[in-house]
Tab-separated table of C-alpha atoms in Angstrom:
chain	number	residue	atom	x	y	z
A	15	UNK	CA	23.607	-18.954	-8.369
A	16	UNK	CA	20.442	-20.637	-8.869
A	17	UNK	CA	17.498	-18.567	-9.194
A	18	UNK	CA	13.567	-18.240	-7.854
A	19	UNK	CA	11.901	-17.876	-11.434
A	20	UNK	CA	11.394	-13.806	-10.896
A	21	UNK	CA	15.299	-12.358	-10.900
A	22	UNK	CA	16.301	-12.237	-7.418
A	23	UNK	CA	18.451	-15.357	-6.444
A	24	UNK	CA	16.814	-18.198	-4.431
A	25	UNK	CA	18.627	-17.127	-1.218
A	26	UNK	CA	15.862	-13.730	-1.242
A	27	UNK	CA	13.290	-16.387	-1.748
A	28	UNK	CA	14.040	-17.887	1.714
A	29	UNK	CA	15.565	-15.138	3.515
A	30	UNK	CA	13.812	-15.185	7.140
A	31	UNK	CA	14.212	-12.791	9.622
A	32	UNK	CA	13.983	-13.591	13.295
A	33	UNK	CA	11.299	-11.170	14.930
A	34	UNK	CA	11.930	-11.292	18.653
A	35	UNK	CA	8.211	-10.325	19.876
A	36	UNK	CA	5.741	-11.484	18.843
A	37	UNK	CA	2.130	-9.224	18.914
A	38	UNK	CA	-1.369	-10.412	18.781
A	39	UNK	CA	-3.755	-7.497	17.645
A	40	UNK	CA	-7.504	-7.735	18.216
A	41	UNK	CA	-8.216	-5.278	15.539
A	42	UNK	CA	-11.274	-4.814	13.757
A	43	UNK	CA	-12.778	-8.542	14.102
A	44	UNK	CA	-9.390	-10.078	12.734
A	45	UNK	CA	-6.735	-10.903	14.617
A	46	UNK	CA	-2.631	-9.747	13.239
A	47	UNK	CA	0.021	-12.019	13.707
A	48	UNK	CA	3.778	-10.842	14.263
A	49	UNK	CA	2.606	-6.812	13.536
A	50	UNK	CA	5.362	-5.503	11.483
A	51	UNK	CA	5.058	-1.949	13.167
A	52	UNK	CA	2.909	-0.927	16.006
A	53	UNK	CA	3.474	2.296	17.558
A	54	UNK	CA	1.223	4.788	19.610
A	55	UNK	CA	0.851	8.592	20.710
A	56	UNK	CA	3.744	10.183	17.730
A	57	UNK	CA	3.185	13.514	17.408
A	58	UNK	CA	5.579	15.973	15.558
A	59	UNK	CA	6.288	19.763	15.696
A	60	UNK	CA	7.668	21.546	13.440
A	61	UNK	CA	8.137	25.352	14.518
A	62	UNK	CA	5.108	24.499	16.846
A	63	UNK	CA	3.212	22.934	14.042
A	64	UNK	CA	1.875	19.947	14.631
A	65	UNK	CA	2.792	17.671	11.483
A	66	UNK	CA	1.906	14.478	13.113
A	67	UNK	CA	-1.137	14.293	15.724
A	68	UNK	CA	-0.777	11.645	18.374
A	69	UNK	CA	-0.548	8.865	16.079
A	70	UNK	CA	-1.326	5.207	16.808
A	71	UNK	CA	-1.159	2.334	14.117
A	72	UNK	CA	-0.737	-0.477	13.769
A	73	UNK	CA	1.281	-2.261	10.118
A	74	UNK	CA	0.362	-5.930	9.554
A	75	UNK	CA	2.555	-8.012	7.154
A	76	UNK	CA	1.977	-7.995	3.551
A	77	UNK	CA	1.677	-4.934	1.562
A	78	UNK	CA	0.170	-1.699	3.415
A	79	UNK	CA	-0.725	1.337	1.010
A	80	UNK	CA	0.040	4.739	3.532
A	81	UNK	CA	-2.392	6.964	1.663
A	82	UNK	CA	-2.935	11.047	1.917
A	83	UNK	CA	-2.557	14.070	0.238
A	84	UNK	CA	-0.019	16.177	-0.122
A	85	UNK	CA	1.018	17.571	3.339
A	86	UNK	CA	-1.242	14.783	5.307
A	87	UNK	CA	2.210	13.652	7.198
A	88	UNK	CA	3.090	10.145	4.905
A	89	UNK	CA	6.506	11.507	4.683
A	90	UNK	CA	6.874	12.406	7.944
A	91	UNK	CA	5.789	9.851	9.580
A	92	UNK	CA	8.185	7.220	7.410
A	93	UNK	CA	11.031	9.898	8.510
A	94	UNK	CA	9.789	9.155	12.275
A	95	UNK	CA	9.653	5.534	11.965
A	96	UNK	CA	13.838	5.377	10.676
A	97	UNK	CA	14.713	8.160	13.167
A	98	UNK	CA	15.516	10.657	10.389
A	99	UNK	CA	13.185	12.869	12.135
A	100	UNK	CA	13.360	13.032	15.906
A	101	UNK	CA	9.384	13.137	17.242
A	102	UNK	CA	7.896	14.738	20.452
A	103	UNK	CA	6.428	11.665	21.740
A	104	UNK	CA	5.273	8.282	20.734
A	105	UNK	CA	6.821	4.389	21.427
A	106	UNK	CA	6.388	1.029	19.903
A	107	UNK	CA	7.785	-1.304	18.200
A	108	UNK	CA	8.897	-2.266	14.249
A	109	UNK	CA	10.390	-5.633	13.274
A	110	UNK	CA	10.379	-6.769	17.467
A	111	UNK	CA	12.477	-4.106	17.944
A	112	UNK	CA	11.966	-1.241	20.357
A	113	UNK	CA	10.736	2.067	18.994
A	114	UNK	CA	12.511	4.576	18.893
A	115	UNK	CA	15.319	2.996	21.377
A	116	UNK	CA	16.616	0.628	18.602
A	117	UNK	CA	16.476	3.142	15.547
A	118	UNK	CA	20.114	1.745	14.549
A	119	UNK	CA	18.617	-1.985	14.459
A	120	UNK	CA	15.545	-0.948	13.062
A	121	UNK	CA	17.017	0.759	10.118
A	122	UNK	CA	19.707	-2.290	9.442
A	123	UNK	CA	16.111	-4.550	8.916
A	124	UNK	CA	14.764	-1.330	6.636
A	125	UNK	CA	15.042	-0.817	2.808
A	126	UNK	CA	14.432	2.939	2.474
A	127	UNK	CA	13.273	4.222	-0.937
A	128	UNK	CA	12.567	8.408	-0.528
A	129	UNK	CA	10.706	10.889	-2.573
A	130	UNK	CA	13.798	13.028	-3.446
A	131	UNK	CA	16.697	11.655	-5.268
A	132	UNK	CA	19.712	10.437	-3.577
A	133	UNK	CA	22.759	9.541	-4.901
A	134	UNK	CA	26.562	10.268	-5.391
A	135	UNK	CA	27.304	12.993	-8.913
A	136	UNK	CA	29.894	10.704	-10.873
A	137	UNK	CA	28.659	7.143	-9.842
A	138	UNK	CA	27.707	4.912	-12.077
A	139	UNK	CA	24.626	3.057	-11.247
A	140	UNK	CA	26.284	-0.499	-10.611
A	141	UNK	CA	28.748	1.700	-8.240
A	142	UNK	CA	25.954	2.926	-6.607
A	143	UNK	CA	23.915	0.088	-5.671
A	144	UNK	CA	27.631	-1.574	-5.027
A	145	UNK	CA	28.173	1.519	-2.281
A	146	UNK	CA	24.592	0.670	-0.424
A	147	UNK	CA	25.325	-2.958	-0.432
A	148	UNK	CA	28.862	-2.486	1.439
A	149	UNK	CA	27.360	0.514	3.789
A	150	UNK	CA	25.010	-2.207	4.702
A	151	UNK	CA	28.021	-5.110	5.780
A	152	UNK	CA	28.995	-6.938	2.684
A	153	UNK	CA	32.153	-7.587	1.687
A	154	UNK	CA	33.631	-5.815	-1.869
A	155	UNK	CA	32.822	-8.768	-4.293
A	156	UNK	CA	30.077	-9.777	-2.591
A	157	UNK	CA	28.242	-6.385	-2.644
A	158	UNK	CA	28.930	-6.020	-6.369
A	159	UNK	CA	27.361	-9.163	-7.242
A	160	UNK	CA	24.255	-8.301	-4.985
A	161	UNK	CA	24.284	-5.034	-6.999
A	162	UNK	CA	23.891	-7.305	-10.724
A	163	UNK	CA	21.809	-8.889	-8.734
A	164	UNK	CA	19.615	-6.131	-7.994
A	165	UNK	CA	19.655	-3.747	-11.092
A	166	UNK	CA	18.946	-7.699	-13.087
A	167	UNK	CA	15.556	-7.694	-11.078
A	168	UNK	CA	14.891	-4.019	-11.559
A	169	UNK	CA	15.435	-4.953	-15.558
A	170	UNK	CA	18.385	-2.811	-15.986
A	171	UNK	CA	20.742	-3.326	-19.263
A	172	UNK	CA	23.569	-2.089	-20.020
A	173	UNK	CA	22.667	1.362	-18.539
A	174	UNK	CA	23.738	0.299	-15.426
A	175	UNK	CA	27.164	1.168	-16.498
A	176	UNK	CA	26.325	4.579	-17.009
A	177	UNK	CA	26.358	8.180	-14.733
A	178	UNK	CA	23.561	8.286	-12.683
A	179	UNK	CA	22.641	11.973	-13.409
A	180	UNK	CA	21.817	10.721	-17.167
A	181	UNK	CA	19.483	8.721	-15.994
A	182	UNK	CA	15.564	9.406	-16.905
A	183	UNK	CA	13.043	9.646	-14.142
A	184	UNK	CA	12.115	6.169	-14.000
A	185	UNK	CA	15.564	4.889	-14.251
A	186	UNK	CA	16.295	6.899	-11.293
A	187	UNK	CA	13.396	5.702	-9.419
A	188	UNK	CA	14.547	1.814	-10.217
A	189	UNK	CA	18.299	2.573	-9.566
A	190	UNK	CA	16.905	4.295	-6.029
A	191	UNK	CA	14.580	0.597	-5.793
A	192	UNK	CA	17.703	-1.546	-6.260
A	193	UNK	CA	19.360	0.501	-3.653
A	194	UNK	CA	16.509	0.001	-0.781
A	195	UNK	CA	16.779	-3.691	-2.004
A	196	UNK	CA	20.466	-4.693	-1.796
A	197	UNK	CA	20.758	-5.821	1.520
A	198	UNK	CA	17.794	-8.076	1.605
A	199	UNK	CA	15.601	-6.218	3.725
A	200	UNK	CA	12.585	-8.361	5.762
A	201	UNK	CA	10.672	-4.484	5.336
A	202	UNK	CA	10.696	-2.159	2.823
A	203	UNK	CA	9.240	1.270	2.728
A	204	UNK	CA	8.510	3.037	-0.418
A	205	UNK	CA	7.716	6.655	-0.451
A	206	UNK	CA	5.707	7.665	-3.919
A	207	UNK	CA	7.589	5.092	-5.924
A	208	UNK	CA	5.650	5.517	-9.168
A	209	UNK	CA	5.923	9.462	-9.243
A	210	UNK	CA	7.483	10.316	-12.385
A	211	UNK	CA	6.897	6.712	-14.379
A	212	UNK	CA	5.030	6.370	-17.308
A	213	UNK	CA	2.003	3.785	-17.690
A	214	UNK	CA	4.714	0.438	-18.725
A	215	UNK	CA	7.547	1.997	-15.975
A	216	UNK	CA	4.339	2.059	-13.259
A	217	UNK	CA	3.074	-1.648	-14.071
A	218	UNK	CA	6.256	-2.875	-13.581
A	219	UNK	CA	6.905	-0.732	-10.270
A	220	UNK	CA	4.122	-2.570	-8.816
A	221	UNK	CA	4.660	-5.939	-10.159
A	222	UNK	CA	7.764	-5.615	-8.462
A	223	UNK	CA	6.616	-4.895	-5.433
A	224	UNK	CA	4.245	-7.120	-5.664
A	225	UNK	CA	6.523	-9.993	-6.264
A	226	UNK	CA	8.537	-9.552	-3.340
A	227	UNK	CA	5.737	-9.549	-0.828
A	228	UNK	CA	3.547	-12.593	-2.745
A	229	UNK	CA	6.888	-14.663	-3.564
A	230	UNK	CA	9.771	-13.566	-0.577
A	231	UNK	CA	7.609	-12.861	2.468
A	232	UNK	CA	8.794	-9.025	2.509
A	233	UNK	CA	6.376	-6.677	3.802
A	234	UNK	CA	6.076	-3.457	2.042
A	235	UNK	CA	4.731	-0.253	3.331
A	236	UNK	CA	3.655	2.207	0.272
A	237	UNK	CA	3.216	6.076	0.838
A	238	UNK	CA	0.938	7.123	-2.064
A	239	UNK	CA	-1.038	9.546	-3.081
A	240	UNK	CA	-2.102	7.263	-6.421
A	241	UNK	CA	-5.167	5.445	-5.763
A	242	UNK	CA	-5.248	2.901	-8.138
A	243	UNK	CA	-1.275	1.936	-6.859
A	244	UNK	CA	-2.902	0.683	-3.635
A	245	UNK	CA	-6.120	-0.886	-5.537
A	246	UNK	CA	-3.526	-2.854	-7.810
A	247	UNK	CA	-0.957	-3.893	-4.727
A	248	UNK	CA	-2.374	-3.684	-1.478
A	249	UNK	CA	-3.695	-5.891	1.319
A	250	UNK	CA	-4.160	-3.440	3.796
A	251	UNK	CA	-4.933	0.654	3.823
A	252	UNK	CA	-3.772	3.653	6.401
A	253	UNK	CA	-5.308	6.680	5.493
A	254	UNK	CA	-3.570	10.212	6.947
A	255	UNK	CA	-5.069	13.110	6.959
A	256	UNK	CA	-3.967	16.791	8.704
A	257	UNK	CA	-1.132	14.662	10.560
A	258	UNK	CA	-3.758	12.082	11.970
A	259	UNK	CA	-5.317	8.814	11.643
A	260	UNK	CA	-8.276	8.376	10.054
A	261	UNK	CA	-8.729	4.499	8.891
A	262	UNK	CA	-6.662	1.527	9.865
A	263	UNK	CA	-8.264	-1.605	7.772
A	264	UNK	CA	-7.551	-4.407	5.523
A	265	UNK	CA	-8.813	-3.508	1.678
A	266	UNK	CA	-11.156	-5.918	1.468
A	267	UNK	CA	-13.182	-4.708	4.648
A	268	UNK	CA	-13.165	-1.074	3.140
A	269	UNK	CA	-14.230	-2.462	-0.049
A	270	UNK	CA	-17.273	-4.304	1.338
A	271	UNK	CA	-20.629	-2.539	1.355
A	272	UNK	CA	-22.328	-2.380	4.435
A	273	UNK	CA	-25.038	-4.477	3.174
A	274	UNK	CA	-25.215	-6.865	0.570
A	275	UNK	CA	-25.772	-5.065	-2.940
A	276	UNK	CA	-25.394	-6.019	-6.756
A	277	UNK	CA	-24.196	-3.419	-9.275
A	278	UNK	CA	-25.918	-4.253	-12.767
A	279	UNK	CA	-25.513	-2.974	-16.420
A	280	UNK	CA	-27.837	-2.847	-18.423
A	281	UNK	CA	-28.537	-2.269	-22.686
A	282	UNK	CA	-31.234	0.621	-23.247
A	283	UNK	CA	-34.012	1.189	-20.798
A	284	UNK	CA	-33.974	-0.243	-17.225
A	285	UNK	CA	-36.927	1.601	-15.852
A	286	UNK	CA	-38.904	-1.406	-15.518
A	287	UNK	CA	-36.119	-3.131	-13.827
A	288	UNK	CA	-35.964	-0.492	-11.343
A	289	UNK	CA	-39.930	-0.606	-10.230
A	290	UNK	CA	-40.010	-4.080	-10.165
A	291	UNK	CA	-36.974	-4.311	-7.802
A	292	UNK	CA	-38.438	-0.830	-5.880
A	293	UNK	CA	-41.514	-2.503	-5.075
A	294	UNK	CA	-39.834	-5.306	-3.898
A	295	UNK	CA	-38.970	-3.148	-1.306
A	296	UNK	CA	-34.853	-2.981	-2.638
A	297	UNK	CA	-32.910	0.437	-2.690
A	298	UNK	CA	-31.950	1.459	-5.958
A	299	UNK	CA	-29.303	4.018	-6.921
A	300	UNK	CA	-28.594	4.791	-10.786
A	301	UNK	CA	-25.151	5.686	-11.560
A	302	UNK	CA	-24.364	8.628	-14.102
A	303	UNK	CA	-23.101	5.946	-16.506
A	304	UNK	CA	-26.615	4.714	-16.027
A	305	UNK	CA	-25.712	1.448	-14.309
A	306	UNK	CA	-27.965	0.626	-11.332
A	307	UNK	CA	-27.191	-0.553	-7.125
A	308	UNK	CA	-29.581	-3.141	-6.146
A	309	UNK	CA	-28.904	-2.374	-2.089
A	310	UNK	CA	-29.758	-5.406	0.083
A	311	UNK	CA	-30.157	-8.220	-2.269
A	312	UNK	CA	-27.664	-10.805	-1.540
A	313	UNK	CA	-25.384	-11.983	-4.739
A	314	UNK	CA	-27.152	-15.230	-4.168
A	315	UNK	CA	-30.114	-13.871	-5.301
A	316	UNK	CA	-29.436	-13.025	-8.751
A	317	UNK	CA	-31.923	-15.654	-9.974
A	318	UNK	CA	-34.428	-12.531	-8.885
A	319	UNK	CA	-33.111	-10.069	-11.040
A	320	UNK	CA	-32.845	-11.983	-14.298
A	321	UNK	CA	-36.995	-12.906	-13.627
A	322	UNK	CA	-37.425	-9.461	-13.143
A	323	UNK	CA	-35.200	-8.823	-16.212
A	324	UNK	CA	-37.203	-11.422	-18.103
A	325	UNK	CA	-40.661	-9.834	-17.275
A	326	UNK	CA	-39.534	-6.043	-17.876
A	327	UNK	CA	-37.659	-7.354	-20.993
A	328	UNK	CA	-34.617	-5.651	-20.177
A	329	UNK	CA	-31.546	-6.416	-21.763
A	330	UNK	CA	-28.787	-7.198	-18.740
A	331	UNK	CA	-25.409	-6.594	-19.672
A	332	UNK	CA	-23.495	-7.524	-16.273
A	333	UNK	CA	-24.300	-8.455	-12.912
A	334	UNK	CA	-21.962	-8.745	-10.179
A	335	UNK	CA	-21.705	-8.066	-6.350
A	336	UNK	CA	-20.642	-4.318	-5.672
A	337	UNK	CA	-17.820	-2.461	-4.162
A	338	UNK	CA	-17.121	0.565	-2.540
A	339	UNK	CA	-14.622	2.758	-4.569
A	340	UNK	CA	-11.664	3.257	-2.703
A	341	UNK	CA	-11.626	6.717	-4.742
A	342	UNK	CA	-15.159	7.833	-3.024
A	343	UNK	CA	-14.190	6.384	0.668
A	344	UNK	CA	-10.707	8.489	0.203
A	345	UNK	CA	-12.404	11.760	-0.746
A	346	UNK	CA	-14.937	11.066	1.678
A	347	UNK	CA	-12.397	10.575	5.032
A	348	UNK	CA	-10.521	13.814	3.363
A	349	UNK	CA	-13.337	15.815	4.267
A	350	UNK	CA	-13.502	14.961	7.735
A	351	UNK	CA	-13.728	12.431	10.623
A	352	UNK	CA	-17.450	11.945	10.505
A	353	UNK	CA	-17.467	10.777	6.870
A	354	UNK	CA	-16.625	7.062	6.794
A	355	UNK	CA	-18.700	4.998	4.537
A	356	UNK	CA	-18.585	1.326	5.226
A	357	UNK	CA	-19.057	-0.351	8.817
A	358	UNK	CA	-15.950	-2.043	9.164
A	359	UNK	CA	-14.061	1.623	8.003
A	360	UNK	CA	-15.630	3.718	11.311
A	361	UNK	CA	-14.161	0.931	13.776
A	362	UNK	CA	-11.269	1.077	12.477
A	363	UNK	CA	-10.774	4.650	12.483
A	364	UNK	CA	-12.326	4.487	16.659
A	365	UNK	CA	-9.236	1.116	16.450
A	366	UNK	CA	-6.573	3.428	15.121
A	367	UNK	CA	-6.860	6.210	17.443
């Protein structure tokens, strides 16, 4: 079978899916087309213990990083979303399809990777991926050619043709990829699918995912706790925190000062740099690496800073519009509802509630 230049076969390339609603979000200034999920008002008890607070979201297509710490409710809320999990209130829908009515049809659409390992003790890993393909409708020969198929992508040798439970960490965590993957899925969801890899195992995690999304059309929602997964991968972010929502919004609006700034480097001294730009009547913020934030200057305006560089004979090293770090917005919303830095990030979290 021909193939699409990446490992999977050219049929994956062009695989549609037919979604049979079709939701227009006003959400933040930007309007989402064909919303993979959108559900509202899921809370979860467990033993009384609320696990999941009234939560409303809303999953466009592309990649979506699910970010929290440990015990914020990522798992939980995946386990909700496939019915593994049965919640105390909350409707939607996922893929067009009814939430939680059609569970069954939602989870035939679903490729499930989870946190814990699951497989079959004796199994090699060819059988294994063979076993998920047939579970999922395909015939005997076809599902062990999807299964080559699959463990070829995931850069499997001849390994495949051993017992899973001699499998390393980040075999397992492929081998439990291929799996989620073998039926062709229009969504996949990916609970902490780096945990365990090392740096080579990690960038080729994510370049897998990343081909999927950029070259099939698959949408991807990954539950992380790894920051720089979602900063490599991600269009969009969903924060969780305590079992709630905190932000809804696309990376690039979280990313986005509020107003226009440059981050500079500079070689040796920069205090001259910083009083010219001060009296200018410009914010400046210096950065423990001593760097410098030029706060309302617009990257236009860079001609400015080089005259000012010029007169103050500084040396500048690099000059470039800056970002928020999704690291400081992340610790920041941890802490509490009130803490949301950038001005797209506090409508979304009013949006997602």
């Amino acid at each position: 079978m021909m193939e699409s230049g990446d490992g999977l076969p050219n049929h994956c390339a062009i695989a549609t899916v037919t979604i049979h609603a079709c939701f227009v979000i006003h959400y933040v200034g930007v309007v989402i087309i064909d919303a993979v999920v959108q559900v509202e008002g899921i809370t979860k008890l467990y033993r009384g213990v609320p696990a999941l607070r009234d939560v409303s979201l809303t999953v466009a297509p592309g990649i979506t990083g699910l970010l929290g710490p440990n015990g914020s409710g990522k798992s939980t809320m995946i386990k909700a979303l496939l019915g593994l999990v049965k919640t105390q209130s909350g409707a939607g829908q996922v893929l067009g399809h009814t939430w939680p009515g059609d569970v069954r049809q939602i989870r035939d659409l679903v490729g499930y990777l989870p946190e814990d390992d699951c497989y079959i003790t004796g199994l090699v890993g060819v059988e294994s991926v063979a076993l998920m393909a047939r579970l999922s409708g395909l015939a005997g020969t076809e599902a062990l050619r999807r299964a080559h198929e699959m463990m070829d992508f995931c850069d499997f040798g001849e390994e495949r043709y051993r017992e899973i439970q001699s499998y390393s960490t980040g075999m397992r965590q492929k081998l439990k990829f291929a799996q989620a993957l073998v039926h062709d899925p229009p969504l996949m969801i990916l609970d902490e699918p780096t945990t365990g890899l090392d740096p080579d195992q990690r960038a080729a995690m994510l370049s897998r995912i990343g081909t999927l999304a950029r070259r099939h059309g698959k949408s991807v929602i990954l539950s992380t706790h790894i920051l720089p997964d979602v900063r490599a991968v991600c269009d969009n972010v969903i924060i969780l925190v305590g079992g709630t929502v905190r932000v809804v919004d696309s990376l690039e609006n979280l990313s986005r000062p509020s107003s226009p700034t440059l981050h500079v480097t500079t070689l040796g001294d920069s205090s001259g740099l910083v009083a010219k730009a001060t009296d200018a009547g410009f914010l400046v913020l210096q950065s423990d690496d001593g760097s410098l934030r030029i706060e309302g200057i617009e990257a236009t305006d860079t001609e400015r800073v080089w005259q000012w560089a010029a007169e103050t004979q500084t040396s500048i090293r690099r000059m470039q519009p800056a970002l928020n770090s999704l690291d400081k917005i992340f610790m920041d919303v941890a802490k509490g509802p009130q803490s949301l830095l950038t001005n797209d990030a506090t409508e979304s979290l009013n949006a997602g509630q």
